[in-house]
PDB file of C-alpha atoms in Angstrom:
ATOM      1  CA  MET X   1       0.984 -25.331   8.779  1.00 51.00           C
ATOM      2  CA  SER X   2       3.484 -22.600   9.010  1.00 52.00           C
ATOM      3  CA  PRO X   3       3.540 -20.248  11.979  1.00 54.00           C
ATOM      4  CA  LYS X   4       1.890 -16.868  11.474  1.00 55.00           C
ATOM      5  CA  PRO X   5       4.115 -13.848  11.234  1.00 53.00           C
ATOM      6  CA  PRO X   6       4.256 -11.593  14.247  1.00 55.00           C
ATOM      7  CA  ARG X   7       1.960  -8.612  13.796  1.00 71.00           C
ATOM      8  CA  ALA X   8       2.808  -5.127  14.315  1.00 83.00           C
ATOM      9  CA  ASP X   9      -0.235  -2.754  15.137  1.00 89.00           C
ATOM     10  CA  ALA X  10       0.730  -0.088  12.634  1.00 94.00           C
ATOM     11  CA  LEU X  11       2.622   0.356   9.386  1.00 96.00           C
ATOM     12  CA  SER X  12       5.393   3.066   9.693  1.00 96.00           C
ATOM     13  CA  LEU X  13       6.813   4.634   6.508  1.00 96.00           C
ATOM     14  CA  PRO X  14       9.540   7.142   6.099  1.00 96.00           C
ATOM     15  CA  ALA X  15       8.100  10.325   4.424  1.00 95.00           C
ATOM     16  CA  ASP X  16      10.328   9.678   1.336  1.00 95.00           C
ATOM     17  CA  VAL X  17       8.853   6.349   0.886  1.00 97.00           C
ATOM     18  CA  ALA X  18       5.193   7.924   1.038  1.00 96.00           C
ATOM     19  CA  ALA X  19       6.231  10.517  -1.464  1.00 94.00           C
ATOM     20  CA  ALA X  20       7.658   7.710  -3.735  1.00 96.00           C
ATOM     21  CA  LEU X  21       4.262   5.963  -3.542  1.00 95.00           C
ATOM     22  CA  LEU X  22       2.493   8.885  -4.424  1.00 93.00           C
ATOM     23  CA  ALA X  23       4.706   9.644  -7.363  1.00 95.00           C
ATOM     24  CA  HIS X  24       4.184   6.097  -8.670  1.00 97.00           C
ATOM     25  CA  VAL X  25       0.323   6.421  -8.323  1.00 96.00           C
ATOM     26  CA  ARG X  26       0.683   9.680 -10.364  1.00 93.00           C
ATOM     27  CA  ALA X  27       2.716   8.028 -13.001  1.00 96.00           C
ATOM     28  CA  GLU X  28       0.337   5.073 -13.339  1.00 96.00           C
ATOM     29  CA  ALA X  29      -2.795   7.053 -13.485  1.00 94.00           C
ATOM     30  CA  PRO X  30      -5.602   6.469 -14.655  1.00 95.00           C
ATOM     31  CA  ASN X  31      -4.618   2.714 -13.911  1.00 97.00           C
ATOM     32  CA  GLU X  32      -4.057   1.121 -10.461  1.00 97.00           C
ATOM     33  CA  ALA X  33      -0.499   1.367  -9.330  1.00 98.00           C
ATOM     34  CA  CYS X  34       1.122  -1.332  -7.313  1.00 98.00           C
ATOM     35  CA  GLY X  35       4.404  -2.283  -5.477  1.00 98.00           C
ATOM     36  CA  LEU X  36       6.017  -3.872  -2.542  1.00 98.00           C
ATOM     37  CA  LEU X  37       7.241  -2.442   0.696  1.00 98.00           C
ATOM     38  CA  SER X  38      10.270  -3.910   2.441  1.00 98.00           C
ATOM     39  CA  GLY X  39      11.622  -3.511   5.857  1.00 97.00           C
ATOM     40  CA  ASP X  40      11.092  -5.076   9.374  1.00 96.00           C
ATOM     41  CA  LEU X  41       7.767  -7.028   9.313  1.00 93.00           C
ATOM     42  CA  ARG X  42       7.790  -7.642  12.966  1.00 93.00           C
ATOM     43  CA  ARG X  43       7.913  -3.968  13.791  1.00 94.00           C
ATOM     44  CA  GLY X  44       5.777  -2.844  10.817  1.00 95.00           C
ATOM     45  CA  SER X  45       8.665  -0.486   9.753  1.00 96.00           C
ATOM     46  CA  VAL X  46       9.007   0.126   6.116  1.00 97.00           C
ATOM     47  CA  ALA X  47      12.534   0.872   4.686  1.00 97.00           C
ATOM     48  CA  ALA X  48      12.052   0.906   0.848  1.00 97.00           C
ATOM     49  CA  PHE X  49       9.252   0.928  -1.787  1.00 98.00           C
ATOM     50  CA  HIS X  50       9.745  -1.380  -4.842  1.00 98.00           C
ATOM     51  CA  PRO X  51       7.275  -0.158  -7.686  1.00 98.00           C
ATOM     52  CA  VAL X  52       6.134  -2.850 -10.035  1.00 98.00           C
ATOM     53  CA  ARG X  53       3.967  -2.795 -13.096  1.00 98.00           C
ATOM     54  CA  ASN X  54       0.328  -3.619 -13.031  1.00 98.00           C
ATOM     55  CA  ALA X  55       0.084  -6.450 -15.706  1.00 98.00           C
ATOM     56  CA  LEU X  56      -3.626  -5.674 -16.156  1.00 97.00           C
ATOM     57  CA  ALA X  57      -3.076  -1.924 -16.843  1.00 97.00           C
ATOM     58  CA  SER X  58      -6.565  -1.417 -15.360  1.00 97.00           C
ATOM     59  CA  PRO X  59      -8.118   1.529 -13.338  1.00 96.00           C
ATOM     60  CA  TYR X  60     -10.219  -1.292 -11.525  1.00 94.00           C
ATOM     61  CA  ARG X  61      -7.772  -4.147 -10.876  1.00 95.00           C
ATOM     62  CA  PHE X  62      -4.252  -4.866 -10.391  1.00 96.00           C
ATOM     63  CA  ASP X  63      -1.954  -8.014 -10.854  1.00 96.00           C
ATOM     64  CA  VAL X  64       1.719  -7.526 -10.267  1.00 96.00           C
ATOM     65  CA  ASP X  65       3.760  -8.334 -13.330  1.00 97.00           C
ATOM     66  CA  PRO X  66       5.408 -11.609 -12.656  1.00 97.00           C
ATOM     67  CA  GLY X  67       8.899 -10.553 -13.794  1.00 98.00           C
ATOM     68  CA  ASP X  68       8.828  -7.323 -11.784  1.00 98.00           C
ATOM     69  CA  LEU X  69       7.648  -9.475  -8.776  1.00 97.00           C
ATOM     70  CA  ALA X  70      10.525 -11.751  -8.979  1.00 98.00           C
ATOM     71  CA  ARG X  71      12.888  -8.862  -9.401  1.00 98.00           C
ATOM     72  CA  ALA X  72      11.456  -6.971  -6.355  1.00 98.00           C
ATOM     73  CA  LEU X  73      11.546 -10.134  -4.190  1.00 97.00           C
ATOM     74  CA  ASP X  74      15.144 -10.690  -5.198  1.00 98.00           C
ATOM     75  CA  ALA X  75      16.057  -7.107  -4.327  1.00 97.00           C
ATOM     76  CA  ILE X  76      14.440  -7.455  -0.955  1.00 97.00           C
ATOM     77  CA  GLU X  77      16.199 -10.755  -0.189  1.00 97.00           C
ATOM     78  CA  ALA X  78      19.513  -9.209  -1.302  1.00 97.00           C
ATOM     79  CA  THR X  79      19.166  -6.362   1.164  1.00 95.00           C
ATOM     80  CA  GLY X  80      18.442  -8.737   3.988  1.00 96.00           C
ATOM     81  CA  LEU X  81      14.976  -7.194   4.506  1.00 97.00           C
ATOM     82  CA  GLU X  82      11.480  -8.695   4.592  1.00 97.00           C
ATOM     83  CA  LEU X  83       8.372  -8.118   2.603  1.00 97.00           C
ATOM     84  CA  VAL X  84       6.436  -5.842   5.019  1.00 97.00           C
ATOM     85  CA  ALA X  85       3.441  -4.910   2.818  1.00 97.00           C
ATOM     86  CA  ILE X  86       1.821  -4.890  -0.522  1.00 97.00           C
ATOM     87  CA  PHE X  87       0.787  -1.624  -2.044  1.00 98.00           C
ATOM     88  CA  HIS X  88      -1.939  -0.673  -4.597  1.00 98.00           C
ATOM     89  CA  SER X  89      -4.005   2.266  -5.425  1.00 97.00           C
ATOM     90  CA  HIS X  90      -7.807   2.743  -6.013  1.00 96.00           C
ATOM     91  CA  PRO X  91      -7.772   5.826  -8.440  1.00 93.00           C
ATOM     92  CA  ARG X  92     -11.590   5.974  -8.268  1.00 91.00           C
ATOM     93  CA  SER X  93     -12.581   4.724  -4.886  1.00 93.00           C
ATOM     94  CA  ALA X  94     -11.861   4.742  -1.184  1.00 94.00           C
ATOM     95  CA  ALA X  95      -8.678   3.081   0.313  1.00 96.00           C
ATOM     96  CA  VAL X  96     -10.309   0.170   1.595  1.00 96.00           C
ATOM     97  CA  PRO X  97      -9.971  -3.409   0.313  1.00 96.00           C
ATOM     98  CA  SER X  98     -12.642  -4.224  -2.224  1.00 94.00           C
ATOM     99  CA  ALA X  99     -14.493  -7.598  -2.308  1.00 92.00           C
ATOM    100  CA  LEU X 100     -12.042  -8.631  -5.060  1.00 92.00           C
ATOM    101  CA  ASP X 101      -9.028  -7.456  -2.943  1.00 94.00           C
ATOM    102  CA  ARG X 102     -10.289  -9.502  -0.173  1.00 93.00           C
ATOM    103  CA  ARG X 103     -10.780 -12.582  -2.372  1.00 92.00           C
ATOM    104  CA  GLU X 104      -7.559 -12.369  -4.040  1.00 91.00           C
ATOM    105  CA  SER X 105      -5.337 -11.621  -1.009  1.00 91.00           C
ATOM    106  CA  ARG X 106      -2.667 -14.280  -0.760  1.00 88.00           C
ATOM    107  CA  TYR X 107       0.166 -12.936   1.512  1.00 90.00           C
ATOM    108  CA  PRO X 108       0.192 -12.711   5.315  1.00 91.00           C
ATOM    109  CA  VAL X 109       1.422  -9.053   5.305  1.00 95.00           C
ATOM    110  CA  PRO X 110      -0.566  -5.902   5.401  1.00 96.00           C
ATOM    111  CA  TYR X 111      -2.058  -4.184   2.327  1.00 96.00           C
ATOM    112  CA  LEU X 112      -1.478  -0.542   1.896  1.00 98.00           C
ATOM    113  CA  ILE X 113      -3.907   1.223  -0.381  1.00 97.00           C
ATOM    114  CA  ALA X 114      -3.912   4.754  -1.682  1.00 97.00           C
ATOM    115  CA  GLY X 115      -7.487   5.909  -2.613  1.00 95.00           C
ATOM    116  CA  VAL X 116      -9.720   8.885  -2.680  1.00 90.00           C
ATOM    117  CA  GLU X 117     -12.134   9.623   0.231  1.00 83.00           C
ATOM    118  CA  GLY X 118     -15.602  11.001  -0.388  1.00 77.00           C
ATOM    119  CA  SER X 119     -15.991  13.579  -3.065  1.00 77.00           C
ATOM    120  CA  SER X 120     -12.308  14.595  -2.631  1.00 74.00           C
ATOM    121  CA  THR X 121      -9.647  13.941  -5.183  1.00 78.00           C
ATOM    122  CA  LYS X 122      -7.004  13.818  -2.466  1.00 87.00           C
ATOM    123  CA  LEU X 123      -5.313  10.547  -1.862  1.00 90.00           C
ATOM    124  CA  VAL X 124      -5.260   8.996   1.514  1.00 93.00           C
ATOM    125  CA  LEU X 125      -3.066   6.039   2.524  1.00 95.00           C
ATOM    126  CA  ARG X 126      -4.805   3.298   4.621  1.00 97.00           C
ATOM    127  CA  ALA X 127      -3.280  -0.044   5.810  1.00 97.00           C
ATOM    128  CA  TRP X 128      -5.327  -3.297   6.188  1.00 97.00           C
ATOM    129  CA  ARG X 129      -4.807  -6.818   7.465  1.00 94.00           C
ATOM    130  CA  VAL X 130      -6.717  -8.941   5.101  1.00 93.00           C
ATOM    131  CA  ASP X 131      -7.255 -12.539   5.836  1.00 88.00           C
ATOM    132  CA  GLU X 132      -9.998 -15.212   6.185  1.00 84.00           C
ATOM    133  CA  ALA X 133     -11.596 -13.071   9.144  1.00 86.00           C
ATOM    134  CA  GLY X 134     -12.056 -10.156   7.031  1.00 90.00           C
ATOM    135  CA  ALA X 135     -10.286  -6.722   6.670  1.00 94.00           C
ATOM    136  CA  ARG X 136      -9.052  -4.883   9.810  1.00 95.00           C
ATOM    137  CA  GLU X 137      -7.584  -1.499   9.540  1.00 96.00           C
ATOM    138  CA  MET X 138      -4.063  -0.614  10.987  1.00 96.00           C
ATOM    139  CA  ALA X 139      -2.783   2.631  11.679  1.00 96.00           C
ATOM    140  CA  VAL X 140      -0.346   4.426   9.111  1.00 96.00           C
ATOM    141  CA  ARG X 141       2.612   6.426  10.466  1.00 96.00           C
ATOM    142  CA  ILE X 142       4.367   8.678   8.188  1.00 95.00           C
ATOM    143  CA  GLY X 143       7.976   9.409   9.593  1.00 88.00           C
ATOM    144  CA  ARG X 144       9.181  13.038   9.669  1.00 63.00           C
ATOM    145  CA  ASP X 145      12.716  13.902   9.199  1.00 47.00           C
ATOM    146  CA  GLN X 146      13.744  17.319   7.621  1.00 40.00           C
ATOM    147  CA  GLN X 147      14.896  16.065   4.281  1.00 44.00           C
ATOM    148  CA  SER X 148      12.176  13.571   3.511  1.00 42.00           C
ATOM    149  CA  GLU X 149       9.631  15.989   4.969  1.00 43.00           C
ATOM    150  CA  ALA X 150      10.577  18.577   2.515  1.00 46.00           C
ATOM    151  CA  ARG X 151      10.344  16.037  -0.412  1.00 45.00           C
ATOM    152  CA  LEU X 152       6.980  14.783   0.760  1.00 43.00           C
ATOM    153  CA  SER X 153       5.656  18.471   1.095  1.00 47.00           C
ATOM    154  CA  ARG X 154       6.719  19.215  -2.394  1.00 48.00           C
ATOM    155  CA  THR X 155       5.008  16.091  -3.769  1.00 44.00           C
ATOM    156  CA  LEU X 156       1.835  16.653  -1.846  1.00 44.00           C
ATOM    157  CA  ARG X 157       1.607  20.243  -3.322  1.00 49.00           C
ATOM    158  CA  ALA X 158       2.337  19.021  -6.743  1.00 48.00           C
ATOM    159  CA  THR X 159      -0.445  16.198  -6.421  1.00 45.00           C
ATOM    160  CA  GLY X 160      -2.895  18.011  -4.153  1.00 49.00           C
ATOM    161  CA  SER X 161      -2.685  14.747  -2.100  1.00 43.00           C
ATOM    162  CA  SER X 162      -2.665  13.927   1.551  1.00 42.00           C
ATOM    163  CA  THR X 163      -1.074  10.933   3.335  1.00 39.00           C
ATOM    164  CA  MET X 164      -3.078  11.133   6.492  1.00 38.00           C
ATOM    165  CA  SER X 165      -4.844   7.890   7.389  1.00 38.00           C
ATOM    166  CA  THR X 166      -8.196   7.643   9.049  1.00 34.00           C
ATOM    167  CA  ALA X 167      -8.381   5.124  11.941  1.00 32.00           C
ATOM    168  CA  HIS X 168     -11.997   3.877  11.682  1.00 29.00           C
ATOM    169  CA  GLU X 169     -13.565   0.755  10.695  1.00 30.00           C
ATOM    170  CA  PRO X 170     -15.909   1.421   7.787  1.00 31.00           C
ATOM    171  CA  SER X 171     -19.394   0.178   8.225  1.00 28.00           C
ATOM    172  CA  SER X 172     -19.336  -1.583   4.811  1.00 31.00           C
ATOM    173  CA  LEU X 173     -16.659  -2.379   2.281  1.00 31.00           C
ATOM    174  CA  PRO X 174     -17.241  -1.099  -1.264  1.00 36.00           C
ATOM    175  CA  GLU X 175     -17.505  -3.417  -4.243  1.00 38.00           C
ATOM    176  CA  ARG X 176     -15.169  -2.643  -7.298  1.00 40.00           C
TER     177      ARG X 176
END
């Protein structure tokens, strides 16, 4: 049995990476968008977003295109970074892992999900550790530097989205 990777208590993203995630979600709508995040796994810090195609082209499920997956993993390895998280969107539901997400999770890294909360159409980013014990929420921290903050603000205004993460454990996880 291989050792478990060290676990950060939060996922930290630069604002320009958060903006890229939201742009990818918008470009893939109405289908689920997906991608990989690279950086420093031990610290939970994200350095780059690697958008990939949803091979299912579905608003209810995602499966990373195998060719895109290979290219993204090669790019991550070439930069000397690590796979930090797997990203996907829930265009019609909350940013929590569905029963299908929990059953199909295979990587020992956090899952970052963009979804809608309540009756709002605003997107929210939430991070989760998904394993045999269930799904546990992690904090999401969006970095703020002047240049990336300006880009994120423009993206949020254009999409009507928010990147604030809630820090509560849902009482039940929805089915998709």
